[in-house]
């Protein structure tokens, strides 16, 4: 879960760290510009970060 008061920089850092750890699909409450399709945001992910890994 992401508290609405969480600083944008902390959310973005976490999302980028998840991608660096091997996540192929990172969704969250913010858009990360220029990141291609590895990162996404939508209404469903407004309050949490989704991190997808392959088996």
XYZ file of C-alpha atoms in Angstrom:
55
model
C 0.000 0.000 0.000
C 1.140 3.548 -0.686
C 0.018 6.310 1.659
C -1.040 9.430 -0.288
C 1.449 11.428 1.804
C 4.407 9.327 0.609
C 6.893 11.519 -1.277
C 6.890 10.946 -5.027
C 10.673 10.443 -5.014
C 10.374 7.533 -2.560
C 7.711 5.826 -4.683
C 9.722 6.313 -7.871
C 12.889 5.032 -6.199
C 11.079 1.905 -5.012
C 9.612 1.281 -8.466
C 13.016 1.699 -10.123
C 14.638 -0.588 -7.520
C 12.029 -3.262 -8.250
C 12.865 -3.043 -11.958
C 16.584 -3.216 -11.191
C 15.935 -6.352 -9.100
C 14.499 -8.047 -12.179
C 10.813 -7.166 -12.238
C 9.566 -7.113 -15.810
C 6.369 -5.233 -14.899
C 6.124 -2.440 -12.299
C 2.877 -0.545 -11.777
C 2.132 2.177 -9.302
C 0.471 5.468 -8.517
C 2.912 7.553 -10.573
C 4.000 7.583 -14.196
C 7.719 7.245 -14.824
C 8.423 9.120 -18.050
C 10.648 7.636 -20.707
C 10.663 4.190 -19.129
C 9.050 2.318 -22.021
C 6.438 -0.267 -21.091
C 8.179 -1.804 -18.079
C 6.493 0.801 -15.856
C 2.801 1.672 -15.838
C 0.135 3.489 -13.873
C -3.645 3.262 -13.950
C -6.676 3.722 -11.690
C -6.253 0.256 -10.174
C -2.692 1.010 -8.996
C -3.390 4.411 -7.408
C -2.764 3.090 -3.871
C -0.132 0.364 -4.243
C 2.876 -0.785 -6.240
C 2.590 -3.915 -8.393
C 5.836 -5.823 -8.994
C 5.761 -8.725 -11.466
C 8.444 -11.394 -11.706
C 8.584 -14.491 -13.884
C 8.931 -17.844 -12.149
